[in-house]
Amino acid sequence: MNKLFDLRFVIGCFFLIVGILLLLYGFFSSATDQSVNRWCGGIFTLFGLIMLLLSYRRNTNDPGPH
Amino acid sequence: MHLHYIDYAVIALYFLFVVGVGFLLKKKIKTGNDFLMSNRSIPLWITSLAFISANLGAQEVLGMAASGSKYGFYTAHYYWLGAVIAMVFLGVFMMPFYYGSKARSVPEYLKLRFDEKTRTFNALSFAVMTVFSSGISLYALAMLMQAILGWDFSFSIWMAAGIVLIYTFLGGLTSAVYNEVLQFFLIVLGIAPLVFIGLHKAGGWEGIVHNVDNIKLHLWKGMDHASNNPMGVDALSLVFGLGFVLAFGYWCTDFLVVQRAMISHNQNAAQRTPIIAAFPKIFMPLIVILPGIIILALQKQFTGFELPTNAEGAVDYNMTLPVMLSKLYPSGILGVGITALIASFMSGMAGNVTAFNTVWTFDIYQSHINRNASEKHYYYVGKVTTVAGILISIATAYFTRRFNNIMDLLQLVFSFVNAPLFATFFLGMFWKRTTGHAAFWGLLSGTGAAALTHGLTVAEGKGGWITNLHTFYSGTSQAFNIAWIAFTVCFIMTALISLFTRPKPNEQLVGLVYSLTPRQKDKSKAWYKNPFWLGIIVLLITLIFNIIFY
């Protein structure tokens, strides 16, 4: 439950889901020129994963479970 | 502009997350202090991003792109001259007084330093201003959504207000701050691809240089006279009006942004908050101003990038970003871009509502209506104030729709009140002789001087309601000049009246005035924990940008 209070976890989840949505749409949509969605989807997914990773790293400077 | 199911899915997901943050934080918020001050426990990286995000409202995202298109790179002065230096000053010099005095708000600092009437004047004008600004933000969102997506005006109003109400009501200031950070990343990551795609389509930087008027690609060129640059300002009014008075007045005294630093977990973090925030702030022009310049290059090379005209038949520069989004983003990322726009409006609204909450509860309700109630009582007052603030915002949005000119007038009056404020703080913090009576009458005379200058000068058909003694080249120039005149009048009047009134005894001013406050020696030798060295680095980077884009 504490993990849910960690803002990095929340931001990570949001961008991971948006990134995956864009990737799926970019690869499976019939619309033309989906390279932007694929690129952005990839970057958002990576950013989301980095934030999730950071949320697991204990920051001793932080006073609470943020 | 037509959205597909994927775009709506992104918007819905964002709404789900912001509301979810409110529900998650609800359990942690138990007292008035938790609700209104986040119990001063927010980590540095969050307060820093919230600090710039509180300012990253619609005016910043849409307005700066519009200014980029209208004035070119001169708009970057609002960042590199009109923000960064003041943010460093706040962190190094002013935050020790705000944080060290244990004041819960900027008006409360005025009470401690001066007296109750100065606090009440500042608290009342700030409370009215924030709640009206929140309503104007709501109105602008609804109008934009109506124009670009065909959404019903009332639907946009109630949807956005309802979501902001849920998360601020449940999680208070902490919830607003957390969502501001999420909104920061969404705005940056949602608009940055637009810059890349736009630059690529325009032919890179070379394409920009070949297709945009050279005068719009500079910061200082043509600043010798107002007629030589698209902004219509001269270097003196720019530096003194924007760079000093308006910038320091906003970034150092506006509780909406200062509050984000005041909820840090210790003084060092509070000092570093605005300085660390200044790092991303330096680079924000790449996200918010560059699209306005790119569209100028695209207009020269392609059709379809022309901006529509407004009701008066003039080019509607506010449509710069929406036009770019609709022309360059396919479905999918378009949903992210639209969500970023909605986030910027909601961020501005939530920031105003939470600042209004704190000032109303602590500086008006607790100070004048119910002085000795329990923490729980103020917690409920804060919650009721949240609902009231949102409802007044909604009413303001509808009112603005009917009487647009009245809102312009109100914003003008607010700018008169704000213009002299930094003189009061500056003298109060750095001259122990400054008295409460002097601060109060100095503020009033500065406000009067601002109104008088507006009444005696004209720019772009506005002002001159007494007579026209001078015509400025632009409204921007008029605003900068009004600011420095108001500051100077307030400064002189406050200093003069102080000399003839009785100051507070020295022992009551410890921790509130520079000369009477013991210097805190920073035990940490690390440069990245020292506000002074961080500030120097920020200023050096800013200087380099000014030289590059001279």
Coordinates of C-alpha atoms in Angstrom, one line a residue:
Chain A
M1 CA 0.0 0.0 0.0
N2 CA 2.9 2.3 0.8
K3 CA 4.1 2.0 -2.8
L4 CA 0.8 3.6 -3.9
F5 CA 1.7 6.8 -2.0
D6 CA 5.0 7.0 -3.9
L7 CA 4.5 9.7 -6.6
R8 CA 7.2 8.1 -8.8
F9 CA 5.2 4.9 -8.8
V10 CA 2.0 6.7 -9.8
I11 CA 3.7 8.7 -12.6
G12 CA 5.5 5.5 -13.7
C13 CA 2.2 3.6 -14.0
F14 CA 0.5 6.4 -15.9
F15 CA 3.2 6.7 -18.5
L16 CA 3.7 3.0 -18.8
I17 CA 0.0 2.5 -19.6
V18 CA -0.1 5.5 -22.0
G19 CA 3.1 4.3 -23.7
I20 CA 1.8 0.7 -24.1
L21 CA -1.5 2.1 -25.5
L22 CA 0.4 4.2 -28.1
L23 CA 2.6 1.3 -29.0
L24 CA -0.4 -1.0 -29.5
Y25 CA -2.2 1.6 -31.5
G26 CA 1.0 2.4 -33.5
F27 CA 1.5 -1.2 -34.5
F28 CA -2.0 -2.4 -35.0
S29 CA -3.9 0.6 -36.3
S30 CA -4.9 0.7 -40.0
A31 CA -4.3 4.4 -40.1
T32 CA -1.2 5.5 -42.1
D33 CA 2.0 7.0 -40.7
Q34 CA 2.0 5.6 -37.2
S35 CA 5.7 6.2 -36.6
V36 CA 5.1 9.1 -34.3
N37 CA 2.9 6.9 -32.0
R38 CA 5.5 4.2 -32.1
W39 CA 8.3 6.5 -31.2
C40 CA 6.4 8.3 -28.5
G41 CA 4.9 5.1 -27.1
G42 CA 8.4 3.7 -26.8
I43 CA 9.7 6.8 -25.0
F44 CA 6.7 7.0 -22.7
T45 CA 7.1 3.3 -21.8
L46 CA 10.8 3.7 -21.1
F47 CA 10.1 6.8 -19.0
G48 CA 7.4 4.9 -17.1
L49 CA 9.7 2.0 -16.4
I50 CA 12.5 4.4 -15.2
M51 CA 10.1 6.1 -12.8
L52 CA 8.9 2.7 -11.5
L53 CA 12.5 1.6 -11.0
L54 CA 13.2 4.8 -9.1
S55 CA 10.3 4.2 -6.9
Y56 CA 11.9 1.0 -5.7
R57 CA 15.1 2.7 -4.9
R58 CA 15.1 3.8 -1.3
N59 CA 16.0 7.5 -1.1
T60 CA 17.5 8.1 2.3
N61 CA 17.0 11.9 1.9
D62 CA 13.2 11.6 1.6
P63 CA 11.5 11.8 5.0
G64 CA 8.5 9.8 4.1
P65 CA 7.0 7.4 1.7
H66 CA 6.7 9.9 -1.2
Chain B
M1 CA -10.3 18.4 -35.0
H2 CA -11.7 14.9 -34.5
L3 CA -10.6 12.6 -31.7
H4 CA -10.7 8.8 -32.0
Y5 CA -11.3 6.2 -29.3
I6 CA -7.6 6.0 -28.5
D7 CA -7.5 9.8 -27.8
Y8 CA -10.5 9.6 -25.5
A9 CA -8.9 6.6 -23.7
V10 CA -5.8 8.7 -22.9
I11 CA -8.0 11.6 -21.6
A12 CA -10.1 9.1 -19.5
L13 CA -6.9 7.5 -18.1
Y14 CA -5.6 10.9 -17.0
F15 CA -8.8 11.8 -15.3
L16 CA -8.8 8.4 -13.5
F17 CA -5.3 8.9 -12.3
V18 CA -5.8 12.5 -10.9
V19 CA -8.9 11.4 -9.1
G20 CA -7.1 8.3 -7.9
V21 CA -4.3 10.4 -6.4
G22 CA -7.0 12.3 -4.3
F23 CA -8.5 9.0 -3.1
L24 CA -5.1 7.6 -2.2
L25 CA -4.1 10.6 -0.2
K26 CA -7.4 11.0 1.6
K27 CA -6.3 8.6 4.4
K28 CA -3.2 10.6 5.1
I29 CA -5.0 14.0 5.5
K30 CA -6.3 14.3 9.1
T31 CA -5.8 17.9 10.3
G32 CA -6.1 21.4 9.0
N33 CA -2.3 21.5 8.8
D34 CA -2.2 18.4 6.6
F35 CA -4.9 19.7 4.4
L36 CA -3.7 23.2 3.9
M37 CA 0.1 23.0 4.5
S38 CA 0.9 19.3 3.7
N39 CA 2.3 19.2 7.2
R40 CA 5.5 20.6 5.7
S41 CA 6.7 17.2 4.7
I42 CA 7.0 17.2 0.9
P43 CA 10.3 16.1 -0.6
L44 CA 12.5 18.5 -2.6
W45 CA 12.0 17.0 -6.0
I46 CA 8.2 17.2 -5.7
T47 CA 8.2 20.8 -4.3
S48 CA 10.6 21.9 -7.1
L49 CA 8.5 20.5 -9.9
A50 CA 5.3 21.7 -8.3
F51 CA 6.8 25.1 -8.0
I52 CA 7.1 25.6 -11.7
S53 CA 4.0 23.5 -12.5
A54 CA 1.9 25.8 -10.4
N55 CA 2.8 28.5 -12.9
L56 CA 2.5 26.1 -15.9
G57 CA -1.2 26.9 -16.4
A58 CA -3.0 27.6 -19.6
Q59 CA -1.5 31.1 -19.8
E60 CA 1.9 29.6 -19.9
V61 CA 1.2 26.7 -22.3
L62 CA -1.2 28.4 -24.8
G63 CA -0.2 32.0 -24.1
M64 CA 3.6 31.6 -24.5
A65 CA 3.1 29.7 -27.8
A66 CA 0.9 32.6 -28.9
S67 CA 3.5 35.2 -27.8
G68 CA 6.2 33.1 -29.6
S69 CA 4.2 33.5 -32.8
K70 CA 3.5 37.2 -32.2
Y71 CA 6.8 38.4 -30.7
G72 CA 9.3 35.6 -31.6
F73 CA 12.1 34.7 -29.3
Y74 CA 11.7 38.0 -27.3
T75 CA 9.1 36.0 -25.4
A76 CA 11.9 34.1 -23.7
H77 CA 12.5 37.2 -21.7
Y78 CA 9.6 36.1 -19.5
Y79 CA 11.8 33.1 -18.5
W80 CA 15.5 34.1 -18.7
L81 CA 14.9 37.7 -17.4
G82 CA 11.5 37.6 -15.9
A83 CA 11.7 34.4 -13.9
V84 CA 15.0 32.7 -13.3
I85 CA 16.8 35.6 -11.5
A86 CA 13.8 36.2 -9.2
M87 CA 13.6 32.5 -8.4
V88 CA 17.3 32.5 -7.4
F89 CA 16.7 35.6 -5.3
L90 CA 13.7 34.0 -3.6
G91 CA 15.8 30.8 -2.7
V92 CA 18.9 32.5 -1.5
F93 CA 17.6 35.6 0.2
M94 CA 13.9 35.5 0.9
M95 CA 13.0 31.9 1.7
P96 CA 14.9 32.0 5.0
F97 CA 12.5 34.6 6.3
Y98 CA 9.4 32.9 4.9
Y99 CA 10.3 29.5 6.2
G100 CA 12.3 30.6 9.3
S101 CA 9.5 32.8 10.6
K102 CA 7.2 29.7 10.7
A103 CA 4.6 31.8 8.8
R104 CA 2.0 29.5 7.1
S105 CA 1.4 32.0 4.3
V106 CA 2.8 35.1 2.7
P107 CA 0.1 37.3 4.3
E108 CA 1.0 35.8 7.7
Y109 CA 4.6 36.9 7.2
L110 CA 3.3 40.4 6.6
K111 CA 1.4 40.2 9.9
L112 CA 4.5 39.1 11.7
R113 CA 6.7 41.7 10.1
F114 CA 4.3 44.6 9.9
D115 CA 0.7 44.4 11.3
E116 CA -2.7 43.0 10.9
K117 CA -4.1 45.6 8.5
T118 CA -1.2 45.0 6.0
R119 CA -1.8 41.2 6.2
T120 CA -5.6 41.6 5.7
F121 CA -5.2 43.9 2.7
N122 CA -2.8 41.4 1.1
A123 CA -4.9 38.4 2.1
L124 CA -8.2 39.8 0.8
S125 CA -6.8 41.0 -2.6
F126 CA -5.0 37.7 -3.0
A127 CA -8.1 35.6 -2.1
V128 CA -10.3 37.5 -4.5
M129 CA -7.6 37.4 -7.2
T130 CA -7.0 33.6 -7.0
V131 CA -10.6 32.6 -7.1
F132 CA -11.3 34.8 -10.1
S133 CA -8.2 33.6 -11.8
S134 CA -9.4 30.0 -11.3
G135 CA -12.7 30.9 -12.9
I136 CA -11.1 32.6 -15.8
S137 CA -8.9 29.5 -16.3
L138 CA -12.1 27.4 -16.3
Y139 CA -13.7 29.7 -18.8
A140 CA -10.7 29.6 -21.1
L141 CA -10.7 25.8 -21.0
A142 CA -14.4 25.6 -21.9
M143 CA -14.0 28.1 -24.8
L144 CA -11.0 26.2 -26.2
M145 CA -12.6 22.8 -26.0
Q146 CA -15.7 24.3 -27.7
A147 CA -13.6 25.8 -30.5
I148 CA -11.3 22.8 -31.2
L149 CA -13.4 19.7 -30.2
G150 CA -16.9 21.1 -30.4
W151 CA -17.5 20.2 -26.7
D152 CA -20.4 21.9 -25.0
F153 CA -19.4 24.9 -22.8
S154 CA -21.2 23.7 -19.7
F155 CA -19.9 20.1 -20.1
S156 CA -16.3 21.3 -20.1
I157 CA -16.9 23.6 -17.1
W158 CA -18.5 21.0 -14.9
M159 CA -16.2 18.2 -15.9
A160 CA -13.0 20.0 -15.2
A161 CA -14.3 21.7 -12.1
G162 CA -15.7 18.4 -10.8
I163 CA -12.4 16.6 -11.2
V164 CA -10.4 19.4 -9.6
L165 CA -13.0 19.5 -6.7
I166 CA -12.7 15.7 -6.1
Y167 CA -8.9 15.6 -5.9
T168 CA -8.4 18.9 -3.9
F169 CA -11.4 18.1 -1.6
L170 CA -10.0 14.6 -0.8
G171 CA -6.3 15.2 -0.6
G172 CA -6.0 19.0 -0.1
L173 CA -2.7 20.7 -1.0
T174 CA -0.8 17.5 -1.1
S175 CA -3.1 16.1 -3.8
A176 CA -2.9 19.3 -5.8
V177 CA 0.9 19.3 -5.6
Y178 CA 1.2 15.6 -6.6
N179 CA -1.1 16.2 -9.5
E180 CA 0.9 19.3 -10.5
V181 CA 4.0 17.0 -10.8
L182 CA 2.1 14.5 -12.9
Q183 CA 0.8 17.4 -15.0
F184 CA 4.3 18.8 -15.4
F185 CA 5.6 15.5 -17.0
L186 CA 2.4 15.2 -19.1
I187 CA 2.8 18.7 -20.5
V188 CA 6.5 18.4 -21.2
L189 CA 6.3 14.9 -22.7
G190 CA 3.0 15.6 -24.5
I191 CA 4.2 18.8 -26.2
A192 CA 7.9 18.0 -26.8
P193 CA 7.2 15.6 -29.7
L194 CA 5.3 18.5 -31.4
V195 CA 8.6 20.6 -31.3
F196 CA 10.6 17.7 -32.9
I197 CA 8.0 17.0 -35.6
G198 CA 7.5 20.7 -36.3
L199 CA 11.2 21.4 -36.5
H200 CA 11.7 18.4 -38.8
K201 CA 8.9 19.5 -41.1
A202 CA 10.1 23.1 -41.1
G203 CA 13.6 21.9 -42.3
G204 CA 15.4 22.0 -38.9
W205 CA 16.9 25.2 -37.4
E206 CA 18.1 26.2 -40.9
G207 CA 14.5 26.1 -42.1
I208 CA 13.5 28.4 -39.2
V209 CA 16.3 30.8 -40.0
H210 CA 15.3 31.0 -43.7
N211 CA 11.6 31.4 -43.2
V212 CA 11.1 33.5 -40.1
D213 CA 11.8 37.2 -39.9
N214 CA 15.3 37.6 -38.4
I215 CA 14.1 40.1 -35.9
K216 CA 11.9 37.4 -34.3
L217 CA 14.9 35.2 -33.6
H218 CA 16.7 37.4 -31.1
L219 CA 16.4 38.4 -27.5
W220 CA 18.2 41.8 -27.3
K221 CA 18.6 43.0 -30.9
G222 CA 16.5 46.1 -31.4
M223 CA 16.0 46.8 -27.7
D224 CA 17.6 50.2 -28.0
H225 CA 14.1 51.6 -28.9
A226 CA 10.6 50.3 -28.6
S227 CA 9.9 50.8 -32.3
N228 CA 12.8 48.4 -33.3
N229 CA 11.5 45.1 -31.9
P230 CA 8.2 43.2 -32.3
M231 CA 7.4 43.4 -28.6
G232 CA 7.4 47.2 -28.7
V233 CA 9.5 47.7 -25.5
D234 CA 12.8 49.3 -24.8
A235 CA 15.6 47.7 -22.8
L236 CA 15.1 50.0 -19.7
S237 CA 11.4 49.2 -19.2
L238 CA 12.1 45.5 -20.0
V239 CA 14.9 45.2 -17.4
F240 CA 13.4 47.3 -14.7
G241 CA 9.7 46.7 -15.4
L242 CA 9.7 42.9 -16.2
G243 CA 13.1 41.7 -15.0
F244 CA 12.9 43.4 -11.6
V245 CA 9.5 44.6 -10.5
L246 CA 7.1 42.2 -12.2
A247 CA 9.4 39.2 -11.9
F248 CA 10.4 39.7 -8.3
G249 CA 6.8 40.7 -7.5
Y250 CA 5.4 37.5 -8.8
W251 CA 8.0 34.9 -8.0
C252 CA 9.0 36.2 -4.6
T253 CA 5.7 37.4 -3.1
D254 CA 2.9 35.5 -4.9
F255 CA 1.7 32.9 -2.4
L256 CA 0.5 30.6 -5.2
V257 CA 4.1 29.7 -6.1
V258 CA 5.9 30.5 -2.8
Q259 CA 3.5 28.0 -1.0
R260 CA 5.1 25.2 -2.9
A261 CA 8.5 25.9 -1.4
M262 CA 7.0 26.6 2.1
I263 CA 5.8 23.0 2.4
S264 CA 9.3 21.6 2.1
H265 CA 10.6 19.4 5.0
N266 CA 13.4 21.8 6.1
Q267 CA 14.7 25.2 5.4
N268 CA 17.5 24.1 3.1
A269 CA 15.0 22.2 0.9
A270 CA 12.7 25.3 1.0
Q271 CA 15.6 27.4 -0.2
R272 CA 16.7 25.0 -2.9
T273 CA 13.1 24.4 -4.2
P274 CA 12.9 27.6 -6.4
I275 CA 16.5 27.2 -7.5
I276 CA 16.2 23.6 -8.6
A277 CA 12.9 24.6 -10.2
A278 CA 14.8 27.2 -12.2
F279 CA 16.8 24.5 -14.1
P280 CA 13.8 23.1 -16.0
K281 CA 12.4 26.7 -16.2
I282 CA 15.4 27.7 -18.2
F283 CA 14.6 25.1 -20.8
M284 CA 10.8 25.6 -20.9
P285 CA 11.0 28.1 -23.8
L286 CA 11.9 25.1 -26.0
I287 CA 8.6 23.5 -25.2
V288 CA 6.2 26.4 -24.9
I289 CA 7.7 29.2 -27.1
L290 CA 9.4 27.3 -29.9
P291 CA 6.1 26.0 -31.3
G292 CA 5.0 29.6 -31.9
I293 CA 8.2 30.2 -34.0
I294 CA 8.0 26.9 -35.8
I295 CA 4.5 27.7 -37.0
L296 CA 5.8 30.9 -38.7
A297 CA 8.2 28.8 -40.7
L298 CA 5.6 26.3 -41.6
Q299 CA 3.2 29.0 -42.7
K300 CA 5.8 30.1 -45.3
Q301 CA 6.3 26.6 -46.6
F302 CA 2.9 24.8 -46.4
T303 CA -0.8 25.7 -46.5
G304 CA -3.1 24.8 -43.6
F305 CA -1.0 26.4 -40.8
E306 CA -2.7 29.8 -41.0
L307 CA -4.2 31.0 -37.7
P308 CA -7.9 31.8 -37.5
T309 CA -9.2 35.2 -36.8
N310 CA -11.1 36.2 -33.6
A311 CA -14.4 38.0 -33.2
E312 CA -12.7 41.4 -33.8
G313 CA -11.1 40.1 -37.1
A314 CA -7.6 40.0 -35.7
V315 CA -5.3 37.0 -35.9
D316 CA -6.0 34.7 -33.0
Y317 CA -2.5 33.8 -31.8
N318 CA -4.0 31.8 -28.9
M319 CA -4.8 29.1 -31.5
T320 CA -1.1 28.5 -32.3
L321 CA -0.8 25.4 -30.2
P322 CA -4.2 23.9 -31.1
V323 CA -3.5 24.4 -34.9
M324 CA 0.0 22.7 -34.5
L325 CA -1.6 19.8 -32.6
S326 CA -4.3 19.3 -35.2
K327 CA -1.9 19.5 -38.2
L328 CA 1.1 17.5 -36.9
Y329 CA -0.3 15.0 -34.4
P330 CA -2.0 11.8 -35.5
S331 CA -4.6 10.1 -33.3
G332 CA -3.0 8.6 -30.3
I333 CA -0.4 11.2 -29.5
L334 CA -3.1 13.8 -30.3
G335 CA -4.9 12.5 -27.2
V336 CA -1.8 13.0 -25.2
G337 CA -1.4 16.6 -26.5
I338 CA -5.1 17.4 -25.8
T339 CA -4.7 15.9 -22.3
A340 CA -1.7 18.1 -21.8
L341 CA -3.7 21.2 -22.6
I342 CA -6.5 20.1 -20.3
A343 CA -3.9 19.3 -17.6
S344 CA -2.5 22.8 -17.9
F345 CA -5.9 24.4 -17.3
M346 CA -6.7 22.1 -14.4
S347 CA -3.2 22.7 -12.9
G348 CA -3.8 26.4 -12.9
M349 CA -7.2 26.0 -11.4
A350 CA -6.1 23.7 -8.6
G351 CA -3.1 25.8 -7.7
N352 CA -5.4 28.9 -7.3
V353 CA -8.0 27.0 -5.3
T354 CA -5.5 25.5 -2.9
A355 CA -3.7 28.8 -2.3
F356 CA -7.2 30.5 -1.8
N357 CA -8.0 27.8 0.8
T358 CA -4.9 28.4 2.9
V359 CA -5.2 32.2 2.8
W360 CA -8.9 32.2 3.5
T361 CA -8.7 29.7 6.4
F362 CA -5.5 31.1 8.1
D363 CA -5.4 34.7 7.2
I364 CA -9.1 35.7 7.1
Y365 CA -11.2 33.0 8.9
Q366 CA -8.8 32.2 11.8
S367 CA -7.5 35.8 12.0
H368 CA -10.9 37.6 12.0
I369 CA -13.7 35.1 12.6
N370 CA -12.7 32.2 14.8
R371 CA -9.3 32.6 16.4
N372 CA -9.0 29.6 18.8
A373 CA -10.7 26.6 17.2
S374 CA -9.3 23.1 17.0
E375 CA -7.1 21.7 14.2
K376 CA -10.1 19.5 13.2
H377 CA -12.3 22.6 12.9
Y378 CA -9.8 24.3 10.5
Y379 CA -9.6 21.1 8.5
Y380 CA -13.4 21.2 7.9
V381 CA -13.2 24.9 7.2
G382 CA -10.5 24.1 4.6
K383 CA -12.8 21.5 3.0
V384 CA -15.8 23.8 2.9
T385 CA -13.6 26.6 1.4
T386 CA -12.5 24.2 -1.3
V387 CA -16.1 23.6 -2.4
A388 CA -16.9 27.3 -2.1
G389 CA -13.8 28.2 -4.1
I390 CA -14.8 25.8 -6.9
L391 CA -18.4 27.1 -7.0
I392 CA -17.2 30.7 -7.2
S393 CA -14.9 29.7 -10.0
I394 CA -17.7 28.1 -11.9
A395 CA -19.9 31.2 -11.4
T396 CA -17.0 33.4 -12.5
A397 CA -16.6 31.3 -15.7
Y398 CA -20.3 31.8 -16.6
F399 CA -20.0 35.5 -15.7
T400 CA -17.0 35.9 -17.9
R401 CA -18.8 34.4 -20.8
R402 CA -21.5 37.1 -20.5
F403 CA -19.4 40.0 -19.4
N404 CA -16.0 39.5 -20.8
N405 CA -15.0 43.2 -20.4
I406 CA -15.7 43.2 -16.7
M407 CA -13.2 40.4 -16.3
D408 CA -10.6 42.3 -18.2
L409 CA -11.2 45.2 -15.9
L410 CA -10.9 43.0 -12.8
Q411 CA -7.6 41.6 -14.1
L412 CA -6.4 45.1 -14.7
V413 CA -7.2 46.1 -11.1
F414 CA -5.4 43.0 -9.8
S415 CA -2.3 44.0 -11.7
F416 CA -2.4 47.4 -10.1
V417 CA -2.5 45.8 -6.6
N418 CA 0.3 43.4 -7.4
A419 CA 2.7 45.9 -9.1
P420 CA 4.0 47.6 -5.9
L421 CA 4.0 44.6 -3.6
F422 CA 7.7 43.7 -4.0
A423 CA 8.7 47.2 -2.8
T424 CA 6.9 46.4 0.5
F425 CA 8.6 43.0 1.0
F426 CA 12.0 44.3 -0.1
L427 CA 12.0 47.2 2.4
G428 CA 10.4 45.0 5.1
M429 CA 13.0 42.3 4.8
F430 CA 16.1 44.4 4.3
W431 CA 15.4 47.7 6.3
K432 CA 14.4 47.2 9.9
R433 CA 13.2 50.7 10.2
T434 CA 10.2 50.0 7.9
T435 CA 7.0 50.3 9.8
G436 CA 3.5 48.7 9.5
H437 CA 1.7 52.0 8.8
A438 CA 4.3 52.8 6.1
A439 CA 3.9 49.3 4.4
F440 CA 0.1 49.7 4.3
W441 CA 0.0 53.3 3.0
G442 CA 2.9 52.5 0.7
L443 CA 1.0 49.7 -0.9
L444 CA -2.1 51.8 -1.3
S445 CA -0.2 54.7 -2.9
G446 CA 1.7 52.3 -5.2
T447 CA -1.7 50.8 -6.3
G448 CA -3.0 54.3 -6.9
A449 CA 0.0 55.2 -8.9
A450 CA -0.4 52.2 -11.1
A451 CA -4.1 53.1 -11.7
L452 CA -3.2 56.7 -12.4
T453 CA -0.5 55.8 -14.9
H454 CA -2.9 53.6 -16.8
G455 CA -5.4 56.4 -16.8
L456 CA -2.9 58.9 -18.2
T457 CA -1.4 56.7 -20.9
V458 CA -2.6 54.7 -23.9
A459 CA -1.4 51.6 -25.7
E460 CA -3.2 49.6 -28.4
G461 CA -6.4 51.6 -27.7
K462 CA -6.4 50.8 -24.0
G463 CA -6.0 53.1 -21.0
G464 CA -6.1 56.9 -21.1
W465 CA -9.4 57.1 -19.2
I466 CA -8.4 60.4 -17.6
T467 CA -6.5 61.9 -20.5
N468 CA -3.7 60.8 -22.8
L469 CA -0.3 62.1 -21.9
H470 CA 1.7 59.4 -23.5
T471 CA 1.2 56.6 -26.1
F472 CA 3.2 53.4 -25.7
Y473 CA 4.2 51.3 -28.6
S474 CA 2.5 48.2 -27.1
G475 CA 0.3 47.0 -24.2
T476 CA 3.3 45.1 -23.0
S477 CA 5.4 48.2 -22.8
Q478 CA 2.6 50.0 -20.9
A479 CA 2.4 47.1 -18.4
F480 CA 6.1 47.2 -17.8
N481 CA 6.2 50.9 -17.3
I482 CA 3.1 50.9 -15.0
A483 CA 4.9 48.2 -12.9
W484 CA 8.1 50.2 -12.3
I485 CA 6.3 53.4 -11.6
A486 CA 4.0 51.7 -9.0
F487 CA 7.1 50.1 -7.4
T488 CA 9.0 53.4 -7.2
V489 CA 6.0 55.2 -5.7
C490 CA 5.5 52.5 -3.1
F491 CA 9.2 52.3 -2.3
I492 CA 9.5 56.1 -1.8
M493 CA 6.2 56.4 0.2
T494 CA 7.0 53.4 2.4
A495 CA 10.5 54.8 3.1
L496 CA 9.3 58.3 3.9
I497 CA 6.4 57.3 6.1
S498 CA 8.7 54.9 8.0
L499 CA 10.9 57.8 9.0
F500 CA 8.0 59.5 10.7
T501 CA 6.4 56.5 12.4
R502 CA 7.5 54.2 15.2
P503 CA 9.2 51.0 14.2
K504 CA 8.8 47.6 15.9
P505 CA 11.5 46.9 18.6
N506 CA 14.4 44.9 17.4
E507 CA 13.6 41.9 19.5
Q508 CA 10.3 41.5 17.6
L509 CA 12.0 41.5 14.3
V510 CA 14.5 38.6 14.8
G511 CA 14.0 36.1 12.0
L512 CA 12.0 38.6 10.0
V513 CA 14.6 41.1 8.9
Y514 CA 18.0 40.5 7.3
S515 CA 20.2 42.5 9.6
L516 CA 18.7 41.0 12.8
T517 CA 18.6 37.4 11.7
P518 CA 21.7 35.2 12.5
R519 CA 23.2 33.7 9.3
Q520 CA 22.6 30.0 9.2
K521 CA 25.8 28.2 8.4
D522 CA 25.2 25.4 6.0
K523 CA 26.8 22.3 7.5
S524 CA 26.8 20.6 4.1
K525 CA 29.8 21.5 2.1
A526 CA 28.4 19.8 -1.1
W527 CA 27.8 22.4 -3.8
Y528 CA 24.6 20.7 -4.9
K529 CA 23.1 21.2 -1.4
N530 CA 24.2 24.8 -1.2
P531 CA 21.5 27.3 -2.5
F532 CA 24.2 29.9 -3.2
W533 CA 26.3 27.8 -5.6
L534 CA 23.2 26.3 -7.2
G535 CA 22.0 29.8 -7.8
I536 CA 25.3 30.8 -9.4
I537 CA 25.1 27.8 -11.8
V538 CA 21.5 28.7 -12.8
L539 CA 22.5 32.3 -13.4
L540 CA 25.6 31.3 -15.5
I541 CA 23.5 29.0 -17.7
T542 CA 20.9 31.8 -18.2
L543 CA 23.7 34.2 -19.1
I544 CA 25.0 31.8 -21.7
F545 CA 21.5 31.4 -23.3
N546 CA 21.2 35.2 -23.4
I547 CA 24.5 35.5 -25.2
I548 CA 23.7 32.7 -27.7
F549 CA 20.3 34.2 -28.6
Y550 CA 21.5 37.8 -28.4

